[in-house]
Coordinates of C-alpha atoms in Angstrom, one line a residue:
M1 CA 139.4 261.3 124.4
K2 CA 141.3 260.2 127.4
R3 CA 141.8 256.4 127.5
R4 CA 141.2 254.3 130.5
S5 CA 144.4 252.8 131.8
F6 CA 144.5 249.4 133.3
L7 CA 147.1 248.8 136.2
G8 CA 148.5 245.9 138.0
A9 CA 149.1 242.4 136.9
A10 CA 146.0 242.2 134.8
A11 CA 147.3 244.7 132.5
A12 CA 150.4 242.7 131.4
A13 CA 150.3 240.3 128.5
I14 CA 150.1 236.8 129.7
P15 CA 153.2 234.9 128.7
L16 CA 152.2 232.4 126.0
A17 CA 154.7 229.8 127.1
R18 CA 152.9 229.6 130.4
L19 CA 149.5 229.2 128.7
R20 CA 150.1 227.1 125.6
L21 CA 148.3 223.9 125.6
P22 CA 148.0 221.0 123.0
R23 CA 145.4 221.8 120.3
S24 CA 143.6 218.7 121.1
T25 CA 142.8 218.9 124.9
P26 CA 141.9 216.0 127.1
G27 CA 138.3 215.1 126.8
A28 CA 137.8 217.0 123.4
P29 CA 135.5 214.9 121.2
V30 CA 136.6 213.5 117.8
P31 CA 134.2 214.7 115.1
V32 CA 132.4 212.1 113.1
A33 CA 132.4 214.2 110.0
L34 CA 134.9 216.8 109.0
P35 CA 134.3 219.5 106.6
F36 CA 136.8 220.1 103.9
D37 CA 138.6 223.6 103.8
L38 CA 137.2 226.1 101.4
D39 CA 140.2 225.9 99.1
R40 CA 139.6 222.2 98.5
V41 CA 136.2 222.8 97.0
T42 CA 135.7 224.8 93.7
L43 CA 132.3 225.8 92.6
Q44 CA 131.5 225.2 89.0
P45 CA 129.1 227.3 86.8
G46 CA 125.7 227.6 88.4
A47 CA 123.5 229.7 90.6
F48 CA 125.8 229.5 93.6
L49 CA 129.0 230.6 91.7
D50 CA 127.0 233.4 90.0
A51 CA 125.8 234.6 93.5
M52 CA 129.4 234.4 94.8
H53 CA 130.7 236.6 92.0
V54 CA 127.9 239.1 92.5
N55 CA 128.9 239.2 96.1
R56 CA 132.6 239.8 95.3
R57 CA 131.7 242.8 93.2
F58 CA 129.6 244.1 96.1
V59 CA 132.4 243.6 98.5
M60 CA 135.2 245.0 96.2
G61 CA 133.0 247.9 95.4
M62 CA 133.4 249.2 99.0
D63 CA 135.8 252.2 99.6
P64 CA 138.3 251.0 102.4
D65 CA 138.7 254.7 103.5
R66 CA 134.9 255.0 104.1
L67 CA 134.9 251.7 106.0
L68 CA 137.9 252.8 108.0
H69 CA 136.5 256.5 108.7
T70 CA 134.8 256.1 112.1
F71 CA 137.8 253.8 113.3
R72 CA 140.2 256.5 112.5
L73 CA 138.0 259.3 114.2
T74 CA 137.8 257.2 117.3
A75 CA 141.6 256.7 117.4
G76 CA 142.3 260.3 116.7
L77 CA 143.8 259.7 113.3
P78 CA 143.2 262.1 110.2
T79 CA 140.5 261.1 107.9
S80 CA 138.6 263.0 105.2
A81 CA 136.5 260.1 103.9
Q82 CA 132.8 260.5 103.1
P83 CA 130.9 258.8 106.1
L84 CA 128.9 255.7 105.3
G85 CA 125.2 255.7 105.9
G86 CA 122.7 253.5 107.8
W87 CA 124.1 251.6 110.6
E88 CA 127.6 252.4 109.8
A89 CA 126.8 256.3 110.1
P90 CA 128.9 258.2 112.6
D91 CA 125.8 258.8 114.7
N92 CA 124.9 255.1 114.9
E93 CA 125.9 253.2 118.0
L94 CA 126.5 249.9 116.1
K95 CA 129.1 251.7 113.7
G96 CA 131.9 249.3 112.9
H97 CA 130.1 246.1 112.9
Y98 CA 129.9 245.8 109.1
T99 CA 133.8 246.2 108.8
G100 CA 134.2 243.2 111.0
H101 CA 131.9 241.2 108.6
Y102 CA 133.8 242.8 105.8
L103 CA 137.1 241.2 107.0
S104 CA 135.4 237.9 107.3
A105 CA 134.0 238.3 103.7
C106 CA 137.4 239.1 102.4
A107 CA 138.9 236.1 104.1
L108 CA 136.1 233.7 102.9
L109 CA 136.4 235.0 99.3
T110 CA 140.2 234.7 99.4
K111 CA 139.9 231.1 100.5
S112 CA 136.9 230.2 98.2
L113 CA 138.2 231.9 94.9
N114 CA 142.0 231.9 95.5
D115 CA 141.6 235.6 94.7
A116 CA 144.7 237.7 95.2
K117 CA 143.0 241.1 94.8
V118 CA 140.5 240.3 97.6
K119 CA 143.3 239.1 99.7
A120 CA 145.1 242.3 99.1
R121 CA 142.0 244.3 100.2
G122 CA 141.7 242.3 103.4
D123 CA 145.4 242.7 104.2
L124 CA 145.1 246.5 103.6
M125 CA 142.1 246.7 106.0
V126 CA 144.1 244.7 108.6
T127 CA 147.1 247.0 108.4
E128 CA 145.0 250.3 108.7
L129 CA 142.7 249.0 111.5
A130 CA 145.9 247.8 113.4
R131 CA 147.0 251.5 113.3
C132 CA 143.8 252.4 115.1
Q133 CA 144.3 249.9 118.0
Q134 CA 145.2 251.5 121.3
P135 CA 148.1 250.2 123.4
D136 CA 145.7 248.4 125.9
G137 CA 144.3 246.5 122.9
Y138 CA 141.1 248.3 122.5
L139 CA 139.9 248.7 118.9
S140 CA 136.5 249.8 117.7
A141 CA 134.7 252.5 115.7
F142 CA 133.2 253.9 118.8
P143 CA 134.8 255.1 122.1
E144 CA 135.2 253.0 125.3
E145 CA 132.6 255.2 126.8
Y146 CA 130.0 252.8 125.2
F147 CA 131.2 250.0 127.5
D148 CA 131.0 252.3 130.6
R149 CA 127.4 252.8 129.8
L150 CA 127.0 249.0 129.4
R151 CA 128.7 248.3 132.7
D152 CA 126.6 251.0 134.5
G153 CA 123.3 249.7 133.0
R154 CA 122.7 252.9 130.9
P155 CA 121.2 252.7 127.4
V156 CA 123.7 251.8 124.7
W157 CA 123.3 249.6 121.6
A158 CA 125.1 246.3 121.9
P159 CA 128.8 247.3 122.0
F160 CA 130.0 243.6 122.4
Y161 CA 128.0 242.7 119.4
T162 CA 130.1 244.9 117.3
L163 CA 133.3 243.9 119.0
H164 CA 132.6 240.2 118.2
K165 CA 132.2 241.0 114.5
I166 CA 135.5 242.8 114.5
M167 CA 137.4 240.1 116.4
A168 CA 135.8 237.4 114.2
G169 CA 137.0 239.2 111.1
F170 CA 140.5 239.6 112.3
L171 CA 140.6 235.9 113.3
D172 CA 139.1 234.8 109.9
M173 CA 141.8 236.9 108.2
H174 CA 144.5 235.0 110.1
T175 CA 142.9 231.5 109.8
L176 CA 141.7 231.8 106.1
A177 CA 143.9 234.4 104.4
G178 CA 147.1 233.7 106.4
N179 CA 147.6 237.3 107.8
A180 CA 149.9 237.0 110.9
Q181 CA 149.2 240.6 111.9
A182 CA 145.5 239.9 112.3
L183 CA 146.2 237.3 115.0
E184 CA 148.2 239.8 117.0
V185 CA 145.4 242.4 116.8
V186 CA 142.7 239.9 117.9
R187 CA 145.0 238.8 120.8
G188 CA 145.1 242.5 121.8
M189 CA 141.3 242.8 121.7
A190 CA 140.9 239.6 123.8
R191 CA 143.2 240.9 126.4
W192 CA 141.2 244.2 126.6
T193 CA 138.1 242.1 126.9
D194 CA 139.6 240.1 129.8
R195 CA 140.6 243.3 131.6
W196 CA 137.2 244.9 131.2
S197 CA 135.2 241.9 132.2
Q198 CA 137.3 240.5 135.0
P199 CA 136.5 243.1 137.7
L200 CA 132.7 242.8 137.2
G201 CA 131.8 239.8 139.3
D202 CA 129.1 237.2 138.5
A203 CA 126.1 239.3 139.1
L204 CA 127.2 242.4 137.1
M205 CA 128.5 240.1 134.3
A206 CA 125.1 238.4 134.2
R207 CA 123.5 241.9 133.7
V208 CA 125.9 242.6 130.9
L209 CA 125.0 239.4 129.1
E210 CA 121.4 240.5 128.9
R211 CA 122.5 243.1 126.2
E212 CA 123.1 241.4 122.9
Y213 CA 126.7 240.5 122.4
G214 CA 126.8 238.4 119.3
G215 CA 129.2 235.4 119.5
M216 CA 131.8 236.7 121.9
N217 CA 132.0 233.3 123.5
E218 CA 132.4 231.7 120.1
V219 CA 135.1 233.9 118.9
L220 CA 137.2 233.5 122.1
Y221 CA 136.8 229.8 122.1
N222 CA 137.9 229.9 118.4
L223 CA 140.9 232.0 119.5
A224 CA 141.8 229.5 122.2
D225 CA 141.7 226.7 119.6
V226 CA 143.8 228.6 117.1
T227 CA 146.5 229.6 119.7
G228 CA 146.3 226.5 121.8
T229 CA 145.7 228.8 124.9
D230 CA 143.3 228.2 127.7
Y231 CA 143.6 232.0 128.8
Y232 CA 141.2 232.7 126.0
R233 CA 138.9 229.9 126.9
E234 CA 138.5 231.3 130.4
V235 CA 137.6 234.7 129.0
A236 CA 135.1 233.0 126.7
H237 CA 133.4 231.2 129.4
R238 CA 132.4 234.5 131.0
F239 CA 130.2 235.0 128.0
D240 CA 128.3 231.7 128.3
H241 CA 124.9 232.8 129.3
E242 CA 123.6 230.4 132.0
R243 CA 120.1 231.9 132.0
I244 CA 119.6 230.8 128.4
F245 CA 121.7 227.6 128.7
G246 CA 120.0 226.2 131.8
P247 CA 116.6 225.4 130.4
L248 CA 117.9 224.1 127.1
A249 CA 120.3 221.7 128.9
A250 CA 117.2 220.5 130.9
G251 CA 115.4 220.1 127.5
R252 CA 113.0 222.9 128.0
D253 CA 111.9 225.4 125.4
E254 CA 111.7 228.7 127.2
L255 CA 112.3 230.8 124.1
K256 CA 109.0 232.6 123.8
G257 CA 109.5 236.4 123.8
L258 CA 113.1 236.3 123.2
H259 CA 115.1 238.1 120.5
V260 CA 116.1 235.4 118.1
N261 CA 119.5 236.4 116.7
T262 CA 120.7 237.4 120.1
K263 CA 120.3 233.8 121.2
I264 CA 121.6 231.7 118.1
P265 CA 125.2 232.9 118.4
K266 CA 125.2 232.2 122.1
I267 CA 124.3 228.5 121.3
I268 CA 127.1 228.4 118.6
G269 CA 129.4 229.4 121.4
A270 CA 128.2 226.5 123.6
A271 CA 128.7 224.2 120.7
R272 CA 132.5 225.4 120.5
R273 CA 132.9 224.9 124.2
Y274 CA 131.8 221.4 123.8
E275 CA 134.1 220.8 120.9
L276 CA 137.1 222.1 122.9
T277 CA 136.3 220.5 126.3
G278 CA 133.9 217.5 125.6
E279 CA 131.6 218.8 128.3
P280 CA 128.3 216.9 127.5
R281 CA 126.1 219.6 129.0
Y282 CA 127.1 222.1 126.2
R283 CA 126.5 219.5 123.5
A284 CA 122.9 219.0 125.1
V285 CA 122.3 222.7 125.0
A286 CA 123.2 222.9 121.3
E287 CA 121.4 219.7 120.2
F288 CA 118.2 220.5 122.0
F289 CA 118.1 224.0 120.8
W290 CA 118.8 222.9 117.2
R291 CA 116.0 220.2 117.2
D292 CA 113.6 222.5 118.9
V293 CA 114.0 225.4 116.4
T294 CA 114.4 223.3 113.2
T295 CA 111.3 221.2 114.0
R296 CA 109.0 223.4 116.0
R297 CA 110.0 227.0 115.3
A298 CA 110.9 227.0 111.6
Y299 CA 108.9 227.9 108.4
A300 CA 108.9 225.9 105.3
T301 CA 112.1 227.8 104.2
G302 CA 114.0 226.7 107.2
G303 CA 114.1 230.2 108.7
T304 CA 112.8 231.4 112.0
S305 CA 111.6 234.6 113.8
N306 CA 109.0 237.2 113.1
G307 CA 109.8 240.7 113.8
E308 CA 113.1 239.3 114.9
S309 CA 111.5 237.5 117.9
W310 CA 109.9 234.2 118.9
N311 CA 106.5 235.6 119.8
T312 CA 104.7 232.3 120.5
D313 CA 105.0 228.9 122.0
P314 CA 106.4 226.2 119.8
N315 CA 104.4 224.9 116.9
V316 CA 102.2 228.1 116.8
L317 CA 103.2 229.9 113.6
A318 CA 100.0 230.5 111.6
A319 CA 99.7 234.1 112.8
E320 CA 103.4 234.6 112.6
L321 CA 103.5 235.7 109.0
S322 CA 104.4 239.3 108.0
G323 CA 106.8 241.5 106.1
Y324 CA 109.2 241.0 108.8
T325 CA 109.6 237.3 108.7
E326 CA 112.3 235.8 108.7
E327 CA 115.4 237.7 109.6
S328 CA 118.3 236.8 107.3
C329 CA 120.8 236.7 110.2
T330 CA 119.0 233.9 111.9
T331 CA 119.3 231.7 108.8
Y332 CA 123.0 232.5 108.6
N333 CA 123.5 231.6 112.2
M334 CA 121.3 228.4 112.0
L335 CA 123.4 227.2 109.0
K336 CA 126.5 227.6 111.2
L337 CA 125.0 225.6 113.9
T338 CA 123.6 222.9 111.7
R339 CA 127.2 222.5 110.2
K340 CA 128.4 221.6 113.7
I341 CA 125.5 219.3 114.5
F342 CA 126.3 217.3 111.3
S343 CA 130.0 217.2 112.1
W344 CA 129.1 215.6 115.4
T345 CA 126.5 213.1 114.2
A346 CA 126.6 212.7 110.3
D347 CA 122.8 212.9 110.7
P348 CA 121.1 213.2 107.2
A349 CA 118.3 215.2 109.0
A350 CA 120.8 217.9 109.5
A351 CA 122.0 217.9 106.0
D352 CA 118.3 217.9 104.9
Y353 CA 117.7 221.0 106.9
Y354 CA 121.0 222.7 105.8
E355 CA 119.7 222.2 102.1
R356 CA 116.3 223.6 102.8
A357 CA 117.6 226.8 104.7
L358 CA 120.3 227.3 102.1
Y359 CA 118.2 227.2 99.1
N360 CA 115.1 229.0 100.4
G361 CA 116.3 231.2 103.3
M362 CA 119.6 232.3 101.9
L363 CA 120.2 232.1 98.2
G364 CA 117.5 234.6 97.2
T365 CA 118.5 237.1 99.8
Q366 CA 121.0 239.0 97.5
H367 CA 119.9 241.1 94.6
P368 CA 121.4 239.7 91.4
D369 CA 122.0 243.1 89.9
D370 CA 124.1 244.9 92.5
G371 CA 124.6 242.5 95.5
S372 CA 122.5 244.3 98.0
K373 CA 121.1 242.2 100.8
V374 CA 117.8 242.0 102.5
Y375 CA 117.2 242.3 106.2
Y376 CA 114.0 240.1 106.3
L377 CA 112.9 237.5 104.0
P378 CA 109.1 238.2 104.1
L379 CA 106.8 235.3 104.3
G380 CA 103.5 237.4 104.7
T381 CA 101.5 237.3 101.6
G382 CA 101.7 240.2 99.1
F383 CA 105.0 241.7 100.4
W384 CA 108.3 241.6 98.6
K385 CA 112.0 241.5 99.3
L386 CA 112.9 245.0 100.5
F387 CA 116.5 245.4 99.4
G388 CA 118.6 248.1 101.0
A389 CA 119.9 251.4 99.3
P390 CA 123.6 250.9 98.5
M391 CA 125.8 252.5 101.1
Q392 CA 122.8 253.6 103.1
D393 CA 121.9 250.4 104.9
F394 CA 124.6 248.3 106.5
W395 CA 122.1 246.2 108.6
C396 CA 123.3 243.2 110.5
C397 CA 122.0 241.1 107.6
T398 CA 124.1 243.1 105.2
G399 CA 127.2 241.8 107.1
S400 CA 126.1 238.3 107.6
G401 CA 125.0 238.2 103.9
S402 CA 128.4 239.4 102.8
E403 CA 129.8 236.3 104.5
S404 CA 127.1 233.8 103.6
F405 CA 127.6 234.5 99.8
A406 CA 131.3 234.1 100.2
K407 CA 131.4 230.5 101.4
F408 CA 129.0 228.4 99.5
G409 CA 131.5 225.6 99.1
D410 CA 131.8 225.0 102.9
S411 CA 129.2 222.3 103.5
I412 CA 128.8 220.4 100.2
Y413 CA 131.2 217.7 101.3
F414 CA 132.4 216.2 104.6
H415 CA 134.8 213.3 105.2
D416 CA 136.4 210.9 107.7
D417 CA 139.4 208.7 107.2
D418 CA 137.4 206.2 105.1
G419 CA 135.3 208.3 102.8
V420 CA 133.2 211.2 101.7
W421 CA 129.6 212.5 102.4
V422 CA 128.1 214.3 99.5
N423 CA 125.5 216.5 101.2
L424 CA 124.6 219.0 98.7
F425 CA 123.9 218.9 94.9
I426 CA 125.9 221.8 93.7
P427 CA 128.1 221.8 90.7
S428 CA 131.7 221.6 92.1
T429 CA 135.0 220.0 92.3
L430 CA 136.5 218.5 95.5
E431 CA 140.3 218.0 95.8
W432 CA 141.0 215.4 98.5
R433 CA 144.6 215.9 98.3
E434 CA 145.6 213.5 101.1
K435 CA 144.0 210.7 99.2
G436 CA 145.0 212.0 95.8
V437 CA 141.5 211.9 94.6
T438 CA 139.3 214.6 92.8
I439 CA 135.7 214.3 92.7
A440 CA 133.7 216.3 90.1
Q441 CA 130.0 216.9 90.7
E442 CA 127.9 217.8 87.6
T443 CA 124.3 218.7 88.1
R444 CA 121.7 221.2 87.2
F445 CA 119.9 220.6 90.4
P446 CA 117.0 221.5 91.1
D447 CA 116.1 221.8 87.4
E448 CA 117.5 218.4 87.2
A449 CA 116.4 215.6 89.7
G450 CA 119.8 214.1 90.3
T451 CA 123.5 214.5 90.2
S452 CA 126.6 212.7 88.8
L453 CA 130.0 212.2 90.5
T454 CA 133.2 211.5 88.5
I455 CA 136.3 210.2 90.2
H456 CA 139.7 211.3 89.0
A457 CA 142.6 209.4 90.6
P458 CA 146.1 208.6 89.3
R459 CA 146.0 205.1 90.9
P460 CA 143.1 202.8 92.2
T461 CA 141.9 204.2 95.6
R462 CA 139.6 202.7 98.1
L463 CA 137.0 205.0 99.7
A464 CA 133.4 205.0 100.7
L465 CA 131.2 207.5 98.6
R466 CA 128.1 208.4 100.7
V467 CA 125.6 210.2 98.7
R468 CA 122.7 211.8 100.6
V469 CA 119.2 210.5 99.7
P470 CA 117.0 213.3 100.8
S471 CA 113.8 212.8 102.8
W472 CA 111.9 214.5 100.0
T473 CA 112.7 212.1 97.2
R474 CA 111.0 208.8 96.3
A475 CA 112.2 205.8 94.4
G476 CA 115.6 207.0 93.5
G477 CA 118.4 205.0 92.0
A478 CA 121.9 205.0 90.8
T479 CA 124.3 203.7 88.1
L480 CA 128.0 203.1 88.1
N481 CA 129.7 203.5 84.7
G482 CA 126.2 203.1 83.1
H483 CA 125.3 200.0 84.9
A484 CA 122.3 199.9 87.4
L485 CA 123.2 199.4 91.0
E486 CA 121.0 197.6 93.5
G487 CA 120.1 198.4 97.1
F488 CA 119.5 202.1 96.8
A489 CA 119.0 203.8 100.2
A490 CA 115.7 204.8 101.5
P491 CA 114.8 208.4 101.7
G492 CA 116.4 210.2 104.6
G493 CA 119.6 208.2 104.5
Y494 CA 122.9 207.7 102.5
F495 CA 123.5 205.6 99.5
V496 CA 126.9 204.2 100.3
I497 CA 129.4 202.7 97.8
D498 CA 132.6 201.5 99.4
R499 CA 134.9 200.3 96.7
T500 CA 138.2 200.8 95.0
W501 CA 137.7 203.6 92.5
H502 CA 139.5 204.0 89.2
D503 CA 140.1 207.0 87.2
G504 CA 137.1 208.1 85.2
D505 CA 134.6 206.1 87.4
K506 CA 131.2 207.8 87.2
L507 CA 128.4 207.5 89.7
A508 CA 125.1 208.9 88.5
V509 CA 122.2 209.2 91.0
S510 CA 118.6 209.9 90.3
L511 CA 116.6 211.7 93.0
P512 CA 113.0 212.1 91.8
M513 CA 111.3 215.3 92.9
S514 CA 107.6 215.9 93.4
L515 CA 105.1 218.5 94.4
H516 CA 104.0 218.5 98.0
T517 CA 102.8 220.8 100.7
Q518 CA 104.0 221.8 104.1
P519 CA 101.3 222.9 106.6
M520 CA 101.6 225.2 109.4
P521 CA 101.6 223.1 112.5
D522 CA 98.6 224.9 114.1
D523 CA 96.6 225.4 110.9
P524 CA 96.5 222.3 108.4
N525 CA 94.7 224.5 105.8
L526 CA 97.4 227.1 105.6
R527 CA 100.3 225.6 103.6
A528 CA 103.5 226.3 101.6
V529 CA 103.9 224.6 98.2
M530 CA 107.2 222.8 97.6
Y531 CA 109.0 220.9 94.8
G532 CA 111.4 218.6 96.5
P533 CA 113.2 221.0 99.0
I534 CA 112.4 224.1 97.0
V535 CA 109.8 226.5 98.3
L536 CA 107.6 227.7 95.5
A537 CA 106.3 231.3 95.6
G538 CA 103.2 232.7 93.7
R539 CA 103.9 235.7 91.6
L540 CA 101.6 238.6 92.6
G541 CA 102.8 241.4 90.4
T542 CA 104.4 244.9 90.9
E543 CA 101.3 247.0 91.8
G544 CA 102.4 250.5 93.1
F545 CA 106.1 249.9 92.7
T546 CA 108.3 253.0 91.9
P547 CA 112.0 253.5 92.5
A548 CA 110.9 255.2 95.7
T549 CA 108.9 252.3 97.1
L550 CA 110.6 249.3 95.7
R551 CA 113.6 249.6 98.0
A552 CA 114.1 250.5 101.5
E553 CA 114.8 254.3 102.1
P554 CA 118.1 255.1 103.6
T555 CA 118.3 253.7 107.1
K556 CA 118.2 256.0 110.1
P557 CA 120.0 255.1 113.5
R558 CA 118.4 252.2 115.1
T559 CA 115.7 251.8 112.5
V560 CA 115.0 248.7 110.3
P561 CA 113.6 248.7 106.7
E562 CA 109.9 249.6 106.5
Y563 CA 107.4 249.1 103.7
K564 CA 105.9 252.0 102.1
L565 CA 103.1 250.2 100.4
E566 CA 100.4 247.7 101.9
A567 CA 100.6 244.1 101.1
V568 CA 98.2 242.7 98.6
A569 CA 95.9 239.6 98.9
A570 CA 96.2 236.4 97.2
P571 CA 93.4 234.0 96.2
A572 CA 92.6 230.8 98.1
I573 CA 93.4 227.6 96.5
R574 CA 90.7 225.1 95.6
G575 CA 92.0 221.6 95.5
P576 CA 93.3 218.8 97.6
V577 CA 95.9 220.0 100.1
D578 CA 98.1 216.9 100.0
D579 CA 98.2 216.6 96.1
P580 CA 99.2 219.9 94.4
S581 CA 99.5 218.0 91.0
Q582 CA 95.6 218.2 91.0
W583 CA 95.7 221.9 90.6
L584 CA 99.3 222.7 89.6
R585 CA 101.2 221.7 86.5
R586 CA 104.7 222.1 85.4
E587 CA 105.2 224.8 82.7
R588 CA 108.3 223.4 81.2
D589 CA 111.5 221.5 82.1
G590 CA 112.6 223.3 85.3
T591 CA 110.9 224.5 88.4
A592 CA 108.0 226.9 87.2
F593 CA 104.5 225.8 87.7
R594 CA 101.0 227.2 86.7
T595 CA 97.8 226.7 88.4
F596 CA 94.7 225.3 86.8
G597 CA 91.1 225.1 87.8
Q598 CA 91.3 228.2 89.9
E599 CA 89.4 231.6 89.9
R600 CA 92.7 233.3 89.1
E601 CA 95.6 231.8 87.3
L602 CA 99.0 232.0 89.1
V603 CA 102.6 231.2 88.3
L604 CA 104.6 229.7 91.0
E605 CA 108.4 229.7 91.0
P606 CA 111.2 229.2 93.4
L607 CA 111.2 231.9 96.1
N608 CA 115.0 232.2 95.7
G609 CA 114.6 233.4 92.1
I610 CA 111.8 236.1 92.7
F611 CA 113.0 239.7 92.8
D612 CA 111.3 243.1 92.7
E613 CA 107.9 241.5 92.8
R614 CA 105.2 240.7 95.3
Y615 CA 104.6 237.1 96.0
A616 CA 102.8 234.5 98.3
V617 CA 104.4 231.6 99.9
Y618 CA 101.6 230.4 102.3
W619 CA 98.2 229.7 100.8
R620 CA 94.8 229.2 102.3
F621 CA 93.1 226.1 101.1
T622 CA 89.4 225.7 100.7

């Protein structure tokens, strides 16, 4: 098709020499806690490493030519590949979004696993996609006509949403996998975005922002940070959605009726603006939103949304349980935002939430056999995880899941100049190269109620080791080289040992776990059962399951997965709501429990380990 040409000064590339700024701009805040790069943290055998390898097989099982097919068609390049299905099909207006996620997944796996084959795949995709980029910088799997429709207010499905995924994928390939070409491609896409958006004016741009646009502000702020260039920061600011930010900055929840995953990426963009400029208003937006959602709009899993929306006022969730709670993308994005909140504050409450959402809202959303992802993590009783049909779904959550399962090492440890925060109890090894220290974490958590940390250092090294003492534990303790330590921290804080460490020093931490329940805020007799931070789900069998009903059928344009069978009921629980040990006993060492004294015997196990079976998370108590 004929390409739009941009004329005049706006069409020229902006000289970088005129725009380059120091990476640390005046007023930019200094983080309290810094995450370690992914290549400093090596996962050791356990559930998270297993899941990462399943995801690697899923990612590497993709045919690059099929992923590139619609990009080549749009660019007028020859292609004979078999088209993908679902949301990547040629007749779907969101086509191309998964390819952006795919670039990010390749970059994250490259960094996490030091995997040369995955890096080569990502580099191949960058090279071939760059061939599809137009001279004006435009690159997508759909024609620019989609953006004409967006500008004119005509129906179109979220073209900037897809553009964000592609730009973020290229930027990740540059920053994580060291691909220089990827940076040039994303710069061109940013210049195209500038030229498209610049003539619109505030009123028209405000209308554009009402259509889902992913994290366009975030990726452009990230590009400004990587290049040290305020040009991209100015373009990013056009995507700061004031209609959403205004109430949040004033501490008001006006989220009822809004599409959830349209909003969270915008808030992450606000957080990035604060990190680059230090403007307190944008920190206020992000912090109020985070507190509001995590404390008043989240389920026991840490997830949020029902049917992709916030349908009620805060703290009204009892009627918001269905087969379509919770959208997995929302958990992916809340984890990203939580990571920022922790870096600003080192608040253990943020680390507690991250753990809860990671274990319950993310870990169980990938099928262990083939790596397929779910769109929703259903919390309505009697439903099951409806995984997609391979090569026939490519939902938004397929893409965010491909990223999530590629970066499990990114929030286990944080640091400042003086020491390390140990936030998650995941078997792993941390290399703090600047200090010459390696920390090896050994744990079977949550099957084991604690963890141990062994210091390896060629010479004695002073540092503060800060181990999170979660809010869910009671009466914990610690030993150093086998000797009991006094002054263990209270739940909801950190146990800090600031000392000179020697090679082989071992800190063992006990974090006793117990059964407890979490009520719905508006119905104290409707509760989820938890063991420590782990949500337990009751197994309800496989009634009616066949290969045709167990998984979602191939997704048609603009559709979401739908259940072909009705949910089944679960019995009410008879017993004290605050003491599950009165009607639930542990079956063996581990995290499986069995009811007693009930009309029907039930087995409850971690929600993240139940697949291809109906379950119940919330129980009615009598």
